[in-house]
Short mmCIF file of C-alpha atoms in Angstrom, two decimals:
data_model
loop_
_atom_site.label_atom_id
_atom_site.label_comp_id
_atom_site.label_asym_id
_atom_site.label_seq_id
_atom_site.Cartn_x
_atom_site.Cartn_y
_atom_site.Cartn_z
CA MET A 1141 42.21 -1.78 24.68
CA SER A 1142 40.74 -5.41 25.84
CA ALA A 1143 43.63 -7.41 29.06
CA ALA A 1144 44.07 -9.50 25.52
CA THR A 1145 44.82 -7.25 22.83
CA ALA A 1146 46.94 -5.10 25.22
CA ARG A 1147 49.19 -8.05 25.88
CA LEU A 1148 49.42 -8.97 22.31
CA VAL A 1149 50.81 -5.24 21.93
CA ALA A 1150 53.56 -5.88 25.78
CA GLU A 1151 54.57 -9.35 24.53
CA PRO A 1152 57.55 -8.66 21.71
CA HIS A 1153 59.14 -6.54 24.50
CA ILE A 1154 60.38 -9.36 26.00
CA VAL A 1155 61.51 -10.67 22.39
CA ASP A 1156 63.19 -7.63 21.80
CA GLY A 1157 65.09 -7.61 25.35
CA LEU A 1158 66.98 -10.81 24.38
CA ASP A 1159 70.32 -10.87 23.68
CA TRP A 1160 70.02 -11.01 20.12
CA PRO A 1161 73.76 -10.48 19.40
CA ARG A 1162 75.27 -13.25 21.11
CA ILE A 1163 71.91 -15.73 19.83
CA GLU A 1164 72.73 -14.67 16.52
CA THR A 1165 76.34 -15.45 17.08
CA GLU A 1166 75.72 -18.51 18.60
CA LEU A 1167 73.19 -19.88 15.97
CA ASP A 1168 76.31 -19.01 13.23
CA ALA A 1169 78.87 -21.19 15.61
CA VAL A 1170 76.98 -24.05 16.41
CA GLY A 1171 73.47 -24.00 15.32
CA CYS A 1172 71.93 -23.50 18.63
CA ALA A 1173 71.87 -20.75 20.81
CA THR A 1174 68.99 -20.41 23.94
CA THR A 1175 67.21 -17.15 24.72
CA GLY A 1176 66.71 -16.51 28.52
CA PRO A 1177 63.58 -15.95 29.52
CA LEU A 1178 60.84 -15.92 27.28
CA LEU A 1179 57.45 -17.76 29.33
CA ASP A 1180 56.72 -17.13 33.30
CA GLU A 1181 55.94 -20.32 35.68
CA ALA A 1182 52.59 -19.52 35.58
CA GLU A 1183 52.26 -19.46 31.14
CA CYS A 1184 53.90 -22.38 31.52
CA SER A 1185 52.23 -24.35 33.57
CA ALA A 1186 48.80 -22.84 32.01
CA LEU A 1187 50.04 -24.18 28.66
CA ARG A 1188 50.97 -27.57 30.64
CA CYS A 1189 47.20 -27.85 31.67
CA LEU A 1190 46.20 -27.46 28.37
CA TYR A 1191 47.47 -31.40 27.57
CA ASP A 1192 44.44 -32.99 28.55
CA ASP A 1193 41.75 -30.44 26.54
CA ASP A 1194 41.48 -32.27 23.52
CA ALA A 1195 38.90 -29.31 22.11
CA ARG A 1196 42.72 -26.75 21.92
CA PHE A 1197 44.50 -29.50 19.29
CA ARG A 1198 43.98 -30.80 15.90
CA SER A 1199 45.91 -34.18 16.55
CA ARG A 1200 47.39 -36.25 19.02
CA ILE A 1201 51.18 -38.67 18.38
CA VAL A 1202 51.68 -40.86 20.09
CA MET A 1203 55.57 -41.52 19.31
CA ALA A 1204 56.24 -45.37 19.65
CA ARG A 1205 53.47 -46.02 16.90
CA HIS A 1206 55.61 -44.64 14.67
CA GLY A 1207 59.26 -44.99 15.83
CA PHE A 1208 59.73 -41.27 16.73
CA GLY A 1209 60.60 -42.70 19.97
CA ARG A 1210 58.43 -42.50 23.49
CA GLY A 1211 56.66 -39.79 24.73
CA GLU A 1212 53.70 -38.14 23.09
CA TYR A 1213 52.88 -34.61 21.51
CA LYS A 1214 49.63 -33.37 20.33
CA TYR A 1215 49.54 -29.86 17.88
CA TYR A 1216 47.57 -26.67 18.63
CA ALA A 1217 44.73 -25.86 17.20
CA HIS A 1218 43.38 -22.53 15.57
CA PRO A 1219 42.89 -19.92 18.01
CA LEU A 1220 46.73 -21.01 19.42
CA PRO A 1221 46.78 -20.27 23.36
CA ASP A 1222 48.38 -16.99 23.64
CA PRO A 1223 51.29 -17.02 24.33
CA VAL A 1224 52.40 -18.89 21.22
CA ALA A 1225 50.50 -16.74 18.85
CA ARG A 1226 52.38 -13.60 20.89
CA LEU A 1227 55.55 -15.07 20.67
CA ARG A 1228 55.11 -16.51 17.02
CA PRO A 1229 55.70 -13.56 15.59
CA ALA A 1230 57.35 -11.69 17.44
CA LEU A 1231 60.30 -14.53 17.32
CA TYR A 1232 59.98 -15.12 13.47
CA GLU A 1233 60.54 -11.10 12.90
CA ARG A 1234 63.77 -11.52 14.85
CA LEU A 1235 64.76 -14.28 13.39
CA VAL A 1236 64.37 -13.70 9.37
CA PRO A 1237 66.98 -11.50 8.78
CA LEU A 1238 69.35 -14.79 9.61
CA ALA A 1239 67.44 -17.30 8.08
CA ASN A 1240 67.58 -14.44 4.97
CA ARG A 1241 71.52 -14.58 5.46
CA TRP A 1242 71.68 -18.03 5.62
CA ASN A 1243 70.03 -18.64 2.38
CA ALA A 1244 71.96 -16.04 0.70
CA ALA A 1245 75.19 -18.17 2.03
CA MET A 1246 74.31 -21.39 0.79
CA GLY A 1247 73.23 -20.52 -2.35
CA VAL A 1248 69.16 -21.18 -1.83
CA ASP A 1249 67.36 -18.66 -4.03
CA VAL A 1250 64.03 -18.33 -1.77
CA ARG A 1251 63.71 -14.88 0.40
CA TYR A 1252 61.44 -14.93 3.44
CA PRO A 1253 59.17 -11.44 3.90
CA ALA A 1254 59.78 -9.54 7.11
CA GLU A 1255 56.07 -10.46 9.04
CA HIS A 1256 54.94 -13.57 10.17
CA GLU A 1257 51.58 -13.61 8.24
CA ALA A 1258 53.24 -12.69 5.28
CA PHE A 1259 55.42 -16.12 5.42
CA LEU A 1260 51.96 -17.89 6.69
CA GLU A 1261 50.42 -16.47 3.59
CA ARG A 1262 52.69 -18.29 1.28
CA CYS A 1263 51.95 -21.50 3.03
CA HIS A 1264 48.58 -21.36 3.12
CA ALA A 1265 48.77 -20.47 -0.45
CA ALA A 1266 50.87 -24.09 -1.23
CA GLY A 1267 48.42 -25.99 0.52
CA GLN A 1268 50.44 -25.31 4.41
CA GLY A 1269 47.44 -24.83 6.20
CA ARG A 1270 47.47 -26.65 9.71
CA PRO A 1271 49.07 -25.20 12.55
CA THR A 1272 52.31 -26.84 13.51
CA PRO A 1273 53.10 -25.40 17.06
CA LEU A 1274 52.98 -28.17 19.18
CA LEU A 1275 52.68 -29.51 23.23
CA LEU A 1276 55.11 -32.31 24.16
CA ARG A 1277 54.72 -34.77 27.43
CA TYR A 1278 57.36 -37.07 28.60
CA GLY A 1279 57.44 -39.17 31.15
CA PRO A 1280 60.02 -41.51 32.42
CA GLY A 1281 61.83 -43.42 30.13
CA ASP A 1282 60.61 -40.99 26.96
CA TYR A 1283 63.01 -39.74 24.53
CA ASN A 1284 62.42 -38.23 21.27
CA CYS A 1285 64.95 -39.74 18.63
CA LEU A 1286 66.18 -37.39 15.42
CA HIS A 1287 64.72 -35.87 13.88
CA GLN A 1288 63.81 -32.48 10.98
CA ASP A 1289 59.95 -30.76 11.46
CA LEU A 1290 59.59 -30.35 7.43
CA TYR A 1291 56.14 -30.17 6.46
CA GLY A 1292 56.04 -29.47 2.98
CA GLU A 1293 58.41 -27.19 0.34
CA HIS A 1294 58.03 -23.81 1.88
CA VAL A 1295 60.32 -24.40 5.60
CA PHE A 1296 61.67 -21.83 7.83
CA PRO A 1297 65.14 -22.56 9.05
CA LEU A 1298 65.19 -22.54 12.24
CA GLN A 1299 62.63 -22.62 15.30
CA VAL A 1300 62.06 -22.35 19.09
CA ALA A 1301 61.56 -25.17 21.41
CA ILE A 1302 60.79 -23.70 25.41
CA LEU A 1303 60.32 -25.71 28.07
CA LEU A 1304 57.31 -25.84 30.65
CA SER A 1305 58.76 -28.09 33.30
CA GLU A 1306 61.17 -27.20 36.37
CA PRO A 1307 64.43 -28.92 35.61
CA GLY A 1308 65.60 -30.91 38.83
CA ARG A 1309 62.28 -30.86 40.73
CA GLU A 1310 59.77 -31.92 37.83
CA PHE A 1311 62.03 -34.04 35.66
CA THR A 1312 65.29 -35.32 35.83
CA GLY A 1313 67.46 -35.86 32.21
CA GLY A 1314 65.37 -34.70 29.12
CA GLU A 1315 67.73 -32.79 27.82
CA PHE A 1316 67.35 -31.05 24.07
CA VAL A 1317 70.52 -33.14 21.71
CA LEU A 1318 71.34 -31.26 18.22
CA THR A 1319 73.50 -33.42 16.08
CA GLU A 1320 75.20 -31.61 12.72
CA GLN A 1321 76.36 -34.46 9.94
CA ARG A 1322 79.49 -32.87 7.91
CA PRO A 1323 80.29 -33.65 4.86
CA ARG A 1324 83.39 -35.81 4.83
CA MET A 1325 83.84 -35.75 7.92
CA GLN A 1326 81.73 -37.43 11.51
CA SER A 1327 78.63 -35.97 12.98
CA ARG A 1328 79.18 -33.38 15.66
CA ALA A 1329 76.20 -33.39 18.85
CA GLU A 1330 75.27 -30.71 20.37
CA VAL A 1331 73.13 -30.88 24.04
CA VAL A 1332 71.57 -28.27 25.34
CA THR A 1333 70.38 -27.51 28.99
CA LEU A 1334 67.23 -25.19 29.59
CA ARG A 1335 65.30 -23.50 32.34
CA GLN A 1336 61.85 -23.41 32.81
CA GLY A 1337 60.79 -21.05 30.35
CA GLU A 1338 63.35 -20.44 28.50
CA GLY A 1339 63.69 -21.54 24.91
CA VAL A 1340 66.19 -22.86 22.33
CA VAL A 1341 66.15 -21.73 18.95
CA PHE A 1342 67.82 -23.86 16.79
CA ALA A 1343 68.66 -25.31 13.08
CA VAL A 1344 66.14 -27.31 11.25
CA HIS A 1345 67.25 -28.77 8.53
CA THR A 1346 70.88 -27.47 7.54
CA ARG A 1347 72.72 -23.69 8.22
CA PRO A 1348 75.78 -22.95 6.04
CA VAL A 1349 79.61 -23.60 7.82
CA GLN A 1350 82.25 -20.90 6.24
CA GLY A 1351 85.08 -23.63 5.82
CA THR A 1352 88.61 -22.92 4.35
CA ARG A 1353 87.37 -23.47 1.25
CA GLY A 1354 84.45 -21.47 1.10
CA THR A 1355 80.96 -22.02 2.44
CA TYR A 1356 79.37 -25.42 2.61
CA ARG A 1357 76.20 -27.04 4.28
CA VAL A 1358 75.95 -29.02 7.49
CA ASN A 1359 72.91 -31.26 8.14
CA LEU A 1360 70.97 -31.04 11.55
CA ARG A 1361 69.20 -32.83 13.41
CA HIS A 1362 67.01 -32.93 16.91
CA GLY A 1363 65.97 -34.87 19.56
CA VAL A 1364 65.41 -34.93 23.27
CA SER A 1365 67.78 -37.61 25.50
CA ARG A 1366 65.99 -40.18 27.62
CA VAL A 1367 63.75 -38.35 30.87
CA ARG A 1368 65.19 -40.65 33.96
CA SER A 1369 62.72 -39.39 36.11
CA GLY A 1370 59.34 -37.59 36.33
CA GLU A 1371 57.05 -35.33 34.21
CA ARG A 1372 58.58 -33.15 31.14
CA PHE A 1373 56.59 -30.59 28.95
CA THR A 1374 58.19 -28.29 26.05
CA THR A 1375 55.90 -26.25 23.23
CA GLY A 1376 57.73 -26.20 20.06
CA ILE A 1377 57.30 -22.85 18.01
CA ILE A 1378 57.15 -24.11 13.81
CA PHE A 1379 57.31 -21.56 12.21
CA HIS A 1380 55.70 -22.61 8.44
CA ASP A 1381 52.60 -24.68 8.69
CA ALA A 1382 51.85 -28.45 7.93
CA LYS A 1383 49.78 -29.66 4.48
#
């Protein structure tokens, strides 16, 4: 067995060791949850160092050109970097029962297969064949406007962002922000502070909420507050592919 294969086999133990009862409870309650450590310092540094290697990416987006905010990001090309390629299916398989439960609660007929490869086959059959995991870079004054990562007909309702920089030492500000628009009520905001190598799982679009008259849907958007100093890198793991 090669070293790369050995790592692919070993990686799910990191995901399996997360506190999934807490993560699921928090996702049900507020639409997001921190994971605990997913990547070590060396893995975070290795991903950050990829940013200037254009051969590893399929496209680059300068946010200000599109009204998305300030800063920039790049979508990885195939093959995905090893840590991302390992974490993407392992996290999906842990999140898919919750995704199916949410859809059932909201009266959505779509159900997701147990394995990520099968879900990607569904995306690709619909013309969604471009990889969506990405690497984001923010400098002083940069921010990401509230948005939703919808890339086609097939959308997995949860995604993960992993902080690759050390807060307080490498940057300040730049908190993850999630807003929830509730029917006939004012919007609610959730601010998440992450440690280096830690991820946040969050709802992509909608989630169910239990009310006094039954279950209703709320609409969510996410973004990043203004970076006050330094440089902030994040890698995003989106489970559906794009057209």
